[in-house]
PDB file of C-alpha atoms in Angstrom:
ATOM      1  CA  MET S   1     118.902 109.601 128.128  1.00 51.00           C
ATOM      2  CA  THR S   2     118.947 106.032 126.800  1.00 78.00           C
ATOM      3  CA  GLN S   3     121.696 105.435 124.253  1.00 90.00           C
ATOM      4  CA  LYS S   4     120.329 104.996 120.734  1.00 97.00           C
ATOM      5  CA  SER S   5     121.072 101.678 119.059  1.00 98.00           C
ATOM      6  CA  ILE S   6     121.665 100.662 115.462  1.00 98.00           C
ATOM      7  CA  LEU S   7     122.264  97.366 113.664  1.00 98.00           C
ATOM      8  CA  ILE S   8     124.574  97.677 110.638  1.00 98.00           C
ATOM      9  CA  THR S   9     125.288  94.955 108.094  1.00 98.00           C
ATOM     10  CA  GLY S  10     128.403  94.516 105.973  1.00 96.00           C
ATOM     11  CA  CYS S  11     130.838  95.986 108.494  1.00 98.00           C
ATOM     12  CA  SER S  12     133.994  94.064 107.579  1.00 96.00           C
ATOM     13  CA  THR S  13     135.303  96.847 105.318  1.00 95.00           C
ATOM     14  CA  GLY S  14     134.297  99.972 103.446  1.00 95.00           C
ATOM     15  CA  ILE S  15     131.014 101.747 104.063  1.00 97.00           C
ATOM     16  CA  GLY S  16     129.813  99.515 106.898  1.00 97.00           C
ATOM     17  CA  TYR S  17     133.152  99.595 108.711  1.00 98.00           C
ATOM     18  CA  ASP S  18     133.401 103.376 108.538  1.00 98.00           C
ATOM     19  CA  ALA S  19     129.747 103.810 109.545  1.00 98.00           C
ATOM     20  CA  ALA S  20     130.250 101.590 112.583  1.00 98.00           C
ATOM     21  CA  HIS S  21     133.189 103.692 113.752  1.00 98.00           C
ATOM     22  CA  GLY S  22     131.526 106.995 112.921  1.00 98.00           C
ATOM     23  CA  LEU S  23     128.272 106.197 114.676  1.00 98.00           C
ATOM     24  CA  ARG S  24     130.015 104.834 117.751  1.00 98.00           C
ATOM     25  CA  LYS S  25     132.024 108.057 117.913  1.00 98.00           C
ATOM     26  CA  ALA S  26     128.737 109.990 117.655  1.00 97.00           C
ATOM     27  CA  GLY S  27     127.399 108.176 120.735  1.00 97.00           C
ATOM     28  CA  TRP S  28     125.358 105.374 119.202  1.00 98.00           C
ATOM     29  CA  ARG S  29     125.356 101.827 120.494  1.00 98.00           C
ATOM     30  CA  VAL S  30     126.496  99.994 117.368  1.00 98.00           C
ATOM     31  CA  PHE S  31     125.840  96.349 116.613  1.00 98.00           C
ATOM     32  CA  ALA S  32     128.306  95.744 113.786  1.00 98.00           C
ATOM     33  CA  THR S  33     127.701  92.593 111.766  1.00 98.00           C
ATOM     34  CA  CYS S  34     129.776  90.676 109.203  1.00 98.00           C
ATOM     35  CA  ARG S  35     129.308  87.525 107.138  1.00 96.00           C
ATOM     36  CA  GLN S  36     132.523  85.842 108.288  1.00 96.00           C
ATOM     37  CA  GLN S  37     133.389  84.978 111.862  1.00 97.00           C
ATOM     38  CA  LYS S  38     136.983  86.154 111.473  1.00 97.00           C
ATOM     39  CA  ASP S  39     135.717  89.659 110.732  1.00 98.00           C
ATOM     40  CA  VAL S  40     133.319  89.482 113.677  1.00 98.00           C
ATOM     41  CA  ASP S  41     136.251  88.568 115.917  1.00 98.00           C
ATOM     42  CA  ARG S  42     138.332  91.434 114.528  1.00 98.00           C
ATOM     43  CA  LEU S  43     135.594  93.982 115.218  1.00 98.00           C
ATOM     44  CA  ALA S  44     135.025  92.548 118.685  1.00 98.00           C
ATOM     45  CA  ALA S  45     138.731  93.127 119.347  1.00 98.00           C
ATOM     46  CA  GLU S  46     138.145  96.756 118.355  1.00 98.00           C
ATOM     47  CA  GLY S  47     135.508  97.025 121.073  1.00 97.00           C
ATOM     48  CA  PHE S  48     132.350  96.559 119.010  1.00 98.00           C
ATOM     49  CA  GLU S  49     129.359  94.447 119.856  1.00 98.00           C
ATOM     50  CA  SER S  50     129.797  92.362 116.728  1.00 98.00           C
ATOM     51  CA  LEU S  51     127.719  89.460 115.428  1.00 98.00           C
ATOM     52  CA  ARG S  52     127.742  87.157 112.438  1.00 98.00           C
ATOM     53  CA  LEU S  53     124.985  88.028 109.992  1.00 98.00           C
ATOM     54  CA  ASP S  54     124.713  86.965 106.371  1.00 97.00           C
ATOM     55  CA  HIS S  55     121.953  88.380 104.147  1.00 96.00           C
ATOM     56  CA  GLN S  56     121.875  84.977 102.429  1.00 95.00           C
ATOM     57  CA  ASP S  57     121.368  83.049 105.674  1.00 97.00           C
ATOM     58  CA  ASP S  58     117.947  83.494 107.322  1.00 97.00           C
ATOM     59  CA  ALA S  59     119.009  81.680 110.488  1.00 98.00           C
ATOM     60  CA  SER S  60     121.962  84.014 111.000  1.00 98.00           C
ATOM     61  CA  MET S  61     119.721  87.062 110.584  1.00 98.00           C
ATOM     62  CA  LYS S  62     117.177  85.828 113.119  1.00 98.00           C
ATOM     63  CA  ALA S  63     119.895  84.856 115.599  1.00 98.00           C
ATOM     64  CA  ALA S  64     121.562  88.263 115.275  1.00 98.00           C
ATOM     65  CA  VAL S  65     118.316  90.187 115.753  1.00 98.00           C
ATOM     66  CA  ASP S  66     117.378  88.029 118.750  1.00 98.00           C
ATOM     67  CA  GLU S  67     120.778  88.723 120.305  1.00 98.00           C
ATOM     68  CA  VAL S  68     120.527  92.463 119.690  1.00 98.00           C
ATOM     69  CA  LEU S  69     117.042  92.702 121.185  1.00 98.00           C
ATOM     70  CA  ALA S  70     118.091  90.636 124.190  1.00 98.00           C
ATOM     71  CA  ALA S  71     120.996  93.039 124.756  1.00 97.00           C
ATOM     72  CA  THR S  72     118.842  96.173 124.474  1.00 97.00           C
ATOM     73  CA  GLY S  73     115.774  94.998 126.343  1.00 96.00           C
ATOM     74  CA  GLY S  74     113.750  94.636 123.147  1.00 97.00           C
ATOM     75  CA  THR S  75     114.444  97.971 121.473  1.00 97.00           C
ATOM     76  CA  LEU S  76     116.263  99.045 118.309  1.00 98.00           C
ATOM     77  CA  ASN S  77     116.314 102.596 117.011  1.00 98.00           C
ATOM     78  CA  ALA S  78     117.697 101.956 113.536  1.00 98.00           C
ATOM     79  CA  LEU S  79     118.759  99.408 110.950  1.00 98.00           C
ATOM     80  CA  PHE S  80     121.288 100.155 108.215  1.00 98.00           C
ATOM     81  CA  ASN S  81     121.067  97.499 105.498  1.00 98.00           C
ATOM     82  CA  ASN S  82     124.421  97.901 103.795  1.00 97.00           C
ATOM     83  CA  GLY S  83     125.977  94.546 102.850  1.00 92.00           C
ATOM     84  CA  ALA S  84     125.908  93.800  99.098  1.00 94.00           C
ATOM     85  CA  TYR S  85     128.103  92.686  96.214  1.00 94.00           C
ATOM     86  CA  GLY S  86     128.395  93.183  92.469  1.00 95.00           C
ATOM     87  CA  LEU S  87     128.454  90.723  89.575  1.00 95.00           C
ATOM     88  CA  VAL S  88     130.086  92.132  86.448  1.00 94.00           C
ATOM     89  CA  GLY S  89     129.265  90.894  82.962  1.00 95.00           C
ATOM     90  CA  PRO S  90     126.805  91.298  80.083  1.00 96.00           C
ATOM     91  CA  LEU S  91     123.359  90.066  81.055  1.00 97.00           C
ATOM     92  CA  GLU S  92     123.331  87.482  78.253  1.00 97.00           C
ATOM     93  CA  ASP S  93     126.280  85.814  80.007  1.00 98.00           C
ATOM     94  CA  VAL S  94     124.826  85.904  83.533  1.00 98.00           C
ATOM     95  CA  PRO S  95     123.239  82.557  84.497  1.00 98.00           C
ATOM     96  CA  THR S  96     119.917  82.851  86.272  1.00 98.00           C
ATOM     97  CA  ASP S  97     121.342  81.094  89.328  1.00 98.00           C
ATOM     98  CA  GLY S  98     123.990  83.813  89.529  1.00 97.00           C
ATOM     99  CA  LEU S  99     121.285  86.460  89.432  1.00 97.00           C
ATOM    100  CA  ARG S 100     119.338  84.639  92.156  1.00 98.00           C
ATOM    101  CA  ASP S 101     122.457  84.442  94.322  1.00 97.00           C
ATOM    102  CA  LEU S 102     123.039  88.177  94.046  1.00 97.00           C
ATOM    103  CA  PHE S 103     119.393  89.020  94.778  1.00 98.00           C
ATOM    104  CA  GLU S 104     119.515  86.898  97.933  1.00 97.00           C
ATOM    105  CA  SER S 105     122.259  89.156  99.251  1.00 97.00           C
ATOM    106  CA  ASN S 106     121.319  92.537  97.784  1.00 97.00           C
ATOM    107  CA  PHE S 107     117.524  92.403  97.956  1.00 98.00           C
ATOM    108  CA  PHE S 108     115.810  89.490  99.679  1.00 98.00           C
ATOM    109  CA  GLY S 109     118.169  89.669 102.646  1.00 98.00           C
ATOM    110  CA  TYR S 110     117.299  93.337 103.147  1.00 98.00           C
ATOM    111  CA  HIS S 111     113.608  92.500 103.163  1.00 98.00           C
ATOM    112  CA  THR S 112     114.000  89.569 105.553  1.00 98.00           C
ATOM    113  CA  LEU S 113     116.098  91.533 108.034  1.00 98.00           C
ATOM    114  CA  THR S 114     113.747  94.493 107.888  1.00 98.00           C
ATOM    115  CA  ARG S 115     110.775  92.271 108.706  1.00 98.00           C
ATOM    116  CA  LEU S 116     112.672  90.868 111.674  1.00 98.00           C
ATOM    117  CA  VAL S 117     113.273  94.276 113.265  1.00 98.00           C
ATOM    118  CA  LEU S 118     109.912  95.899 112.476  1.00 98.00           C
ATOM    119  CA  PRO S 119     107.986  94.289 115.381  1.00 98.00           C
ATOM    120  CA  ALA S 120     110.371  95.847 117.914  1.00 98.00           C
ATOM    121  CA  MET S 121     110.151  99.219 116.192  1.00 98.00           C
ATOM    122  CA  ARG S 122     106.360  99.049 116.135  1.00 98.00           C
ATOM    123  CA  ALA S 123     106.282  98.165 119.827  1.00 97.00           C
ATOM    124  CA  GLN S 124     108.502 101.104 120.777  1.00 97.00           C
ATOM    125  CA  GLY S 125     106.575 103.474 118.497  1.00 97.00           C
ATOM    126  CA  HIS S 126     109.420 104.636 116.244  1.00 98.00           C
ATOM    127  CA  GLY S 127     112.365 103.525 114.124  1.00 98.00           C
ATOM    128  CA  ARG S 128     114.449 104.186 111.048  1.00 98.00           C
ATOM    129  CA  ILE S 129     115.315 101.791 108.241  1.00 98.00           C
ATOM    130  CA  LEU S 130     118.222 102.906 106.053  1.00 98.00           C
ATOM    131  CA  ASN S 131     118.824 100.959 102.844  1.00 98.00           C
ATOM    132  CA  CYS S 132     122.089 101.408 100.975  1.00 98.00           C
ATOM    133  CA  SER S 133     121.247 101.803  97.303  1.00 97.00           C
ATOM    134  CA  SER S 134     123.477 103.323  94.623  1.00 96.00           C
ATOM    135  CA  VAL S 135     123.578 105.737  91.731  1.00 96.00           C
ATOM    136  CA  LEU S 136     122.911 102.474  89.855  1.00 96.00           C
ATOM    137  CA  GLY S 137     119.615 102.244  91.698  1.00 96.00           C
ATOM    138  CA  PHE S 138     118.126 104.760  89.282  1.00 96.00           C
ATOM    139  CA  MET S 139     120.563 104.892  86.347  1.00 95.00           C
ATOM    140  CA  ALA S 140     121.523 101.862  84.252  1.00 95.00           C
ATOM    141  CA  MET S 141     125.065 101.006  83.189  1.00 94.00           C
ATOM    142  CA  ARG S 142     126.420  98.369  80.826  1.00 93.00           C
ATOM    143  CA  TRP S 143     127.993  95.224  82.293  1.00 93.00           C
ATOM    144  CA  ARG S 144     126.500  95.894  85.741  1.00 95.00           C
ATOM    145  CA  GLY S 145     123.060  94.392  85.055  1.00 97.00           C
ATOM    146  CA  PRO S 146     122.654  92.138  88.123  1.00 97.00           C
ATOM    147  CA  TYR S 147     123.692  94.873  90.550  1.00 97.00           C
ATOM    148  CA  VAL S 148     121.595  97.488  88.735  1.00 97.00           C
ATOM    149  CA  ALA S 149     118.551  95.215  88.796  1.00 98.00           C
ATOM    150  CA  SER S 150     118.909  94.535  92.531  1.00 98.00           C
ATOM    151  CA  LYS S 151     119.266  98.221  93.379  1.00 98.00           C
ATOM    152  CA  PHE S 152     116.349  99.261  91.141  1.00 98.00           C
ATOM    153  CA  ALA S 153     114.285  96.647  93.005  1.00 98.00           C
ATOM    154  CA  LEU S 154     115.529  97.949  96.357  1.00 98.00           C
ATOM    155  CA  GLU S 155     114.500 101.489  95.440  1.00 98.00           C
ATOM    156  CA  GLY S 156     110.964 100.324  94.673  1.00 98.00           C
ATOM    157  CA  LEU S 157     110.746  98.227  97.840  1.00 98.00           C
ATOM    158  CA  SER S 158     111.984 101.143  99.953  1.00 98.00           C
ATOM    159  CA  ASP S 159     109.546 103.627  98.400  1.00 98.00           C
ATOM    160  CA  VAL S 160     106.586 101.348  99.077  1.00 98.00           C
ATOM    161  CA  LEU S 161     107.765 100.545 102.597  1.00 98.00           C
ATOM    162  CA  ARG S 162     108.191 104.260 103.328  1.00 98.00           C
ATOM    163  CA  LEU S 163     104.557 104.849 102.375  1.00 98.00           C
ATOM    164  CA  GLU S 164     103.282 101.866 104.322  1.00 98.00           C
ATOM    165  CA  MET S 165     105.219 102.561 107.528  1.00 98.00           C
ATOM    166  CA  SER S 166     104.398 106.266 107.764  1.00 96.00           C
ATOM    167  CA  ASP S 167     101.458 105.555 110.077  1.00 96.00           C
ATOM    168  CA  ALA S 168     103.768 103.629 112.436  1.00 97.00           C
ATOM    169  CA  ASN S 169     106.310 106.470 112.813  1.00 97.00           C
ATOM    170  CA  ILE S 170     108.971 104.365 111.116  1.00 98.00           C
ATOM    171  CA  ASP S 171     111.015 106.237 108.516  1.00 98.00           C
ATOM    172  CA  VAL S 172     112.497 104.445 105.502  1.00 98.00           C
ATOM    173  CA  VAL S 173     115.457 106.156 103.849  1.00 98.00           C
ATOM    174  CA  LEU S 174     117.546 105.381 100.774  1.00 98.00           C
ATOM    175  CA  ILE S 175     121.268 106.128 100.880  1.00 98.00           C
ATOM    176  CA  GLN S 176     122.526 106.620  97.309  1.00 98.00           C
ATOM    177  CA  PRO S 177     126.327 106.546  97.055  1.00 96.00           C
ATOM    178  CA  GLY S 178     128.186 107.007  93.817  1.00 93.00           C
ATOM    179  CA  PRO S 179     131.862 106.054  93.475  1.00 92.00           C
ATOM    180  CA  ILE S 180     133.138 105.339  96.986  1.00 95.00           C
ATOM    181  CA  ARG S 181     136.603 104.037  97.850  1.00 90.00           C
ATOM    182  CA  THR S 182     135.970 100.495  99.131  1.00 88.00           C
ATOM    183  CA  GLU S 183     136.859  96.856  98.384  1.00 86.00           C
ATOM    184  CA  PHE S 184     133.641  96.529  96.351  1.00 86.00           C
ATOM    185  CA  ARG S 185     135.186  96.349  92.871  1.00 83.00           C
ATOM    186  CA  ARG S 186     137.952  93.990  93.976  1.00 84.00           C
ATOM    187  CA  ASN S 187     135.408  91.705  95.669  1.00 87.00           C
ATOM    188  CA  ALA S 188     133.454  91.481  92.409  1.00 91.00           C
ATOM    189  CA  ILE S 189     136.296  89.484  90.838  1.00 94.00           C
ATOM    190  CA  ALA S 190     135.482  86.323  92.821  1.00 93.00           C
ATOM    191  CA  LYS S 191     131.828  86.410  91.773  1.00 95.00           C
ATOM    192  CA  PHE S 192     132.800  87.032  88.155  1.00 96.00           C
ATOM    193  CA  GLU S 193     135.036  83.969  88.200  1.00 96.00           C
ATOM    194  CA  GLN S 194     132.300  81.919  89.859  1.00 96.00           C
ATOM    195  CA  TRP S 195     129.481  82.760  87.472  1.00 97.00           C
ATOM    196  CA  ILE S 196     130.733  84.162  84.149  1.00 97.00           C
ATOM    197  CA  ASP S 197     132.064  81.816  81.442  1.00 97.00           C
ATOM    198  CA  TRP S 198     133.519  84.607  79.331  1.00 97.00           C
ATOM    199  CA  LYS S 199     135.550  82.308  77.081  1.00 97.00           C
ATOM    200  CA  ALA S 200     132.303  80.775  75.769  1.00 97.00           C
ATOM    201  CA  SER S 201     130.639  84.164  75.299  1.00 97.00           C
ATOM    202  CA  PRO S 202     129.798  85.681  71.895  1.00 97.00           C
ATOM    203  CA  ARG S 203     131.461  88.770  73.427  1.00 97.00           C
ATOM    204  CA  LYS S 204     134.792  87.011  74.043  1.00 96.00           C
ATOM    205  CA  ALA S 205     136.704  89.551  71.958  1.00 96.00           C
ATOM    206  CA  GLN S 206     135.051  92.376  73.865  1.00 94.00           C
ATOM    207  CA  TYR S 207     136.072  90.835  77.186  1.00 95.00           C
ATOM    208  CA  GLU S 208     139.667  90.576  75.986  1.00 94.00           C
ATOM    209  CA  ALA S 209     139.734  94.104  74.600  1.00 92.00           C
ATOM    210  CA  GLU S 210     137.897  95.882  77.398  1.00 89.00           C
ATOM    211  CA  LEU S 211     136.066  94.087  80.190  1.00 91.00           C
ATOM    212  CA  LEU S 212     138.884  91.983  81.651  1.00 93.00           C
ATOM    213  CA  ASP S 213     141.119  95.021  81.837  1.00 90.00           C
ATOM    214  CA  GLN S 214     138.402  96.969  83.664  1.00 86.00           C
ATOM    215  CA  LEU S 215     137.897  94.167  86.138  1.00 88.00           C
ATOM    216  CA  TYR S 216     141.436  92.997  86.862  1.00 88.00           C
ATOM    217  CA  LYS S 217     143.730  95.928  86.126  1.00 80.00           C
ATOM    218  CA  ARG S 218     141.615  98.936  86.978  1.00 74.00           C
ATOM    219  CA  SER S 219     139.631  97.684  89.965  1.00 66.00           C
ATOM    220  CA  ASP S 220     142.061  99.353  92.384  1.00 71.00           C
ATOM    221  CA  LYS S 221     142.330 102.646  90.513  1.00 74.00           C
ATOM    222  CA  PRO S 222     140.250 105.597  91.772  1.00 78.00           C
ATOM    223  CA  GLU S 223     137.195 106.538  89.760  1.00 82.00           C
ATOM    224  CA  PRO S 224     136.520 110.184  88.842  1.00 84.00           C
ATOM    225  CA  PHE S 225     135.008 112.117  91.767  1.00 89.00           C
ATOM    226  CA  GLU S 226     135.510 109.144  94.089  1.00 93.00           C
ATOM    227  CA  LEU S 227     135.073 109.853  97.801  1.00 95.00           C
ATOM    228  CA  GLY S 228     136.022 107.938 100.917  1.00 95.00           C
ATOM    229  CA  PRO S 229     133.440 105.956 102.904  1.00 96.00           C
ATOM    230  CA  GLU S 230     133.317 108.741 105.493  1.00 97.00           C
ATOM    231  CA  ALA S 231     131.139 110.661 103.006  1.00 97.00           C
ATOM    232  CA  VAL S 232     128.504 107.946 103.359  1.00 98.00           C
ATOM    233  CA  THR S 233     128.812 107.954 107.147  1.00 98.00           C
ATOM    234  CA  LYS S 234     128.118 111.692 107.135  1.00 98.00           C
ATOM    235  CA  ALA S 235     124.913 111.135 105.146  1.00 98.00           C
ATOM    236  CA  VAL S 236     123.887 108.239 107.391  1.00 98.00           C
ATOM    237  CA  LEU S 237     124.236 110.453 110.459  1.00 98.00           C
ATOM    238  CA  LYS S 238     122.077 113.118 108.821  1.00 98.00           C
ATOM    239  CA  ALA S 239     119.435 110.527 107.947  1.00 98.00           C
ATOM    240  CA  LEU S 240     119.424 109.201 111.514  1.00 98.00           C
ATOM    241  CA  THR S 241     119.307 112.535 113.335  1.00 97.00           C
ATOM    242  CA  ALA S 242     117.061 114.666 111.106  1.00 97.00           C
ATOM    243  CA  ARG S 243     113.653 115.319 112.625  1.00 96.00           C
ATOM    244  CA  ARG S 244     112.090 114.562 109.244  1.00 97.00           C
ATOM    245  CA  PRO S 245     114.639 112.654 107.137  1.00 98.00           C
ATOM    246  CA  LYS S 246     114.657 112.927 103.360  1.00 98.00           C
ATOM    247  CA  ALA S 247     113.556 109.935 101.306  1.00 98.00           C
ATOM    248  CA  ARG S 248     116.971 109.899  99.571  1.00 98.00           C
ATOM    249  CA  TYR S 249     120.454 111.078 100.466  1.00 98.00           C
ATOM    250  CA  ARG S 250     122.610 111.406  97.346  1.00 97.00           C
ATOM    251  CA  ILE S 251     126.384 111.224  97.749  1.00 96.00           C
ATOM    252  CA  THR S 252     129.173 112.212  95.307  1.00 95.00           C
ATOM    253  CA  THR S 253     129.034 114.523  92.303  1.00 95.00           C
ATOM    254  CA  PRO S 254     128.169 111.769  89.761  1.00 93.00           C
ATOM    255  CA  THR S 255     125.083 110.802  91.771  1.00 96.00           C
ATOM    256  CA  HIS S 256     123.764 114.370  91.738  1.00 96.00           C
ATOM    257  CA  ILE S 257     124.573 114.795  88.038  1.00 95.00           C
ATOM    258  CA  MET S 258     122.899 111.514  87.088  1.00 94.00           C
ATOM    259  CA  ALA S 259     119.787 112.357  89.109  1.00 95.00           C
ATOM    260  CA  LEU S 260     119.519 115.666  87.257  1.00 96.00           C
ATOM    261  CA  ALA S 261     120.136 114.007  83.888  1.00 94.00           C
ATOM    262  CA  LYS S 262     117.464 111.409  84.636  1.00 93.00           C
ATOM    263  CA  ARG S 263     114.909 114.182  85.097  1.00 94.00           C
ATOM    264  CA  LEU S 264     115.917 116.431  82.215  1.00 95.00           C
ATOM    265  CA  LEU S 265     117.352 114.388  79.352  1.00 94.00           C
ATOM    266  CA  PRO S 266     115.453 112.227  76.834  1.00 94.00           C
ATOM    267  CA  GLN S 267     116.114 108.517  77.235  1.00 95.00           C
ATOM    268  CA  ARG S 268     118.032 108.249  73.964  1.00 94.00           C
ATOM    269  CA  VAL S 269     120.392 111.008  75.077  1.00 94.00           C
ATOM    270  CA  GLN S 270     120.868 109.285  78.437  1.00 92.00           C
ATOM    271  CA  ASP S 271     121.634 105.992  76.680  1.00 92.00           C
ATOM    272  CA  TRP S 272     124.184 107.668  74.402  1.00 92.00           C
ATOM    273  CA  ALA S 273     125.942 109.289  77.336  1.00 88.00           C
ATOM    274  CA  ILE S 274     126.028 106.112  79.428  1.00 88.00           C
ATOM    275  CA  ARG S 275     127.491 104.107  76.544  1.00 88.00           C
ATOM    276  CA  LYS S 276     130.451 106.512  76.596  1.00 80.00           C
ATOM    277  CA  VAL S 277     131.264 105.657  80.225  1.00 72.00           C
TER     278      VAL S 277
END
């Protein structure tokens, strides 16, 4: 039997790194990609077929897909769009260019890469597209507006694509993690410093009393009900091997609770509860 192949983005750490290891252990041929060459080299030293791919760089995406298809003889069983980042801050303080930058990585890059692999999947008559969303893809949270907006958009894109690709035998699946132990919160610090001028904000006192502490002092502390990235890998494997995969795979207790609250609670009650977080 021909070994199944998958292209995974954002494999330098966290969810992508664990998924690459977990899927390789499960027998998949893994093409593990990273934005930075040093991380590509590190994964290559670990025995992976690793390539540089940046969701904000169209040329790198095309080159990576071309290399993968050349290596497999033109086939690809699955794509796991995983790479993303967060930008923390009240929306009134987020410059539009900062929002555009985040959407290039978290949304437009997913769409571009998906379009690049779809011709091969159509030609082979099957495929699976997994998009890493979030509990914040269906539930809003203060100070996370850019990330929330990108994941809400990704949920809509994935739902439409799932409907449109059903006649091509290509499944589109949303992976919805909640709090997962990764470098994600620590990595958000650099983007905050790049884009947010908090000292000029009308919320300066609020930053000093609350937001800066959350970002700098508590970014390494575990969140309630936090799980390791292996929990996501387990869901990814289910989504890849199920005969008829679910549209969404929810991970962690908060994700399940929020999904239930979204269905059952009035919006004002939801807003009150979220403001307490």
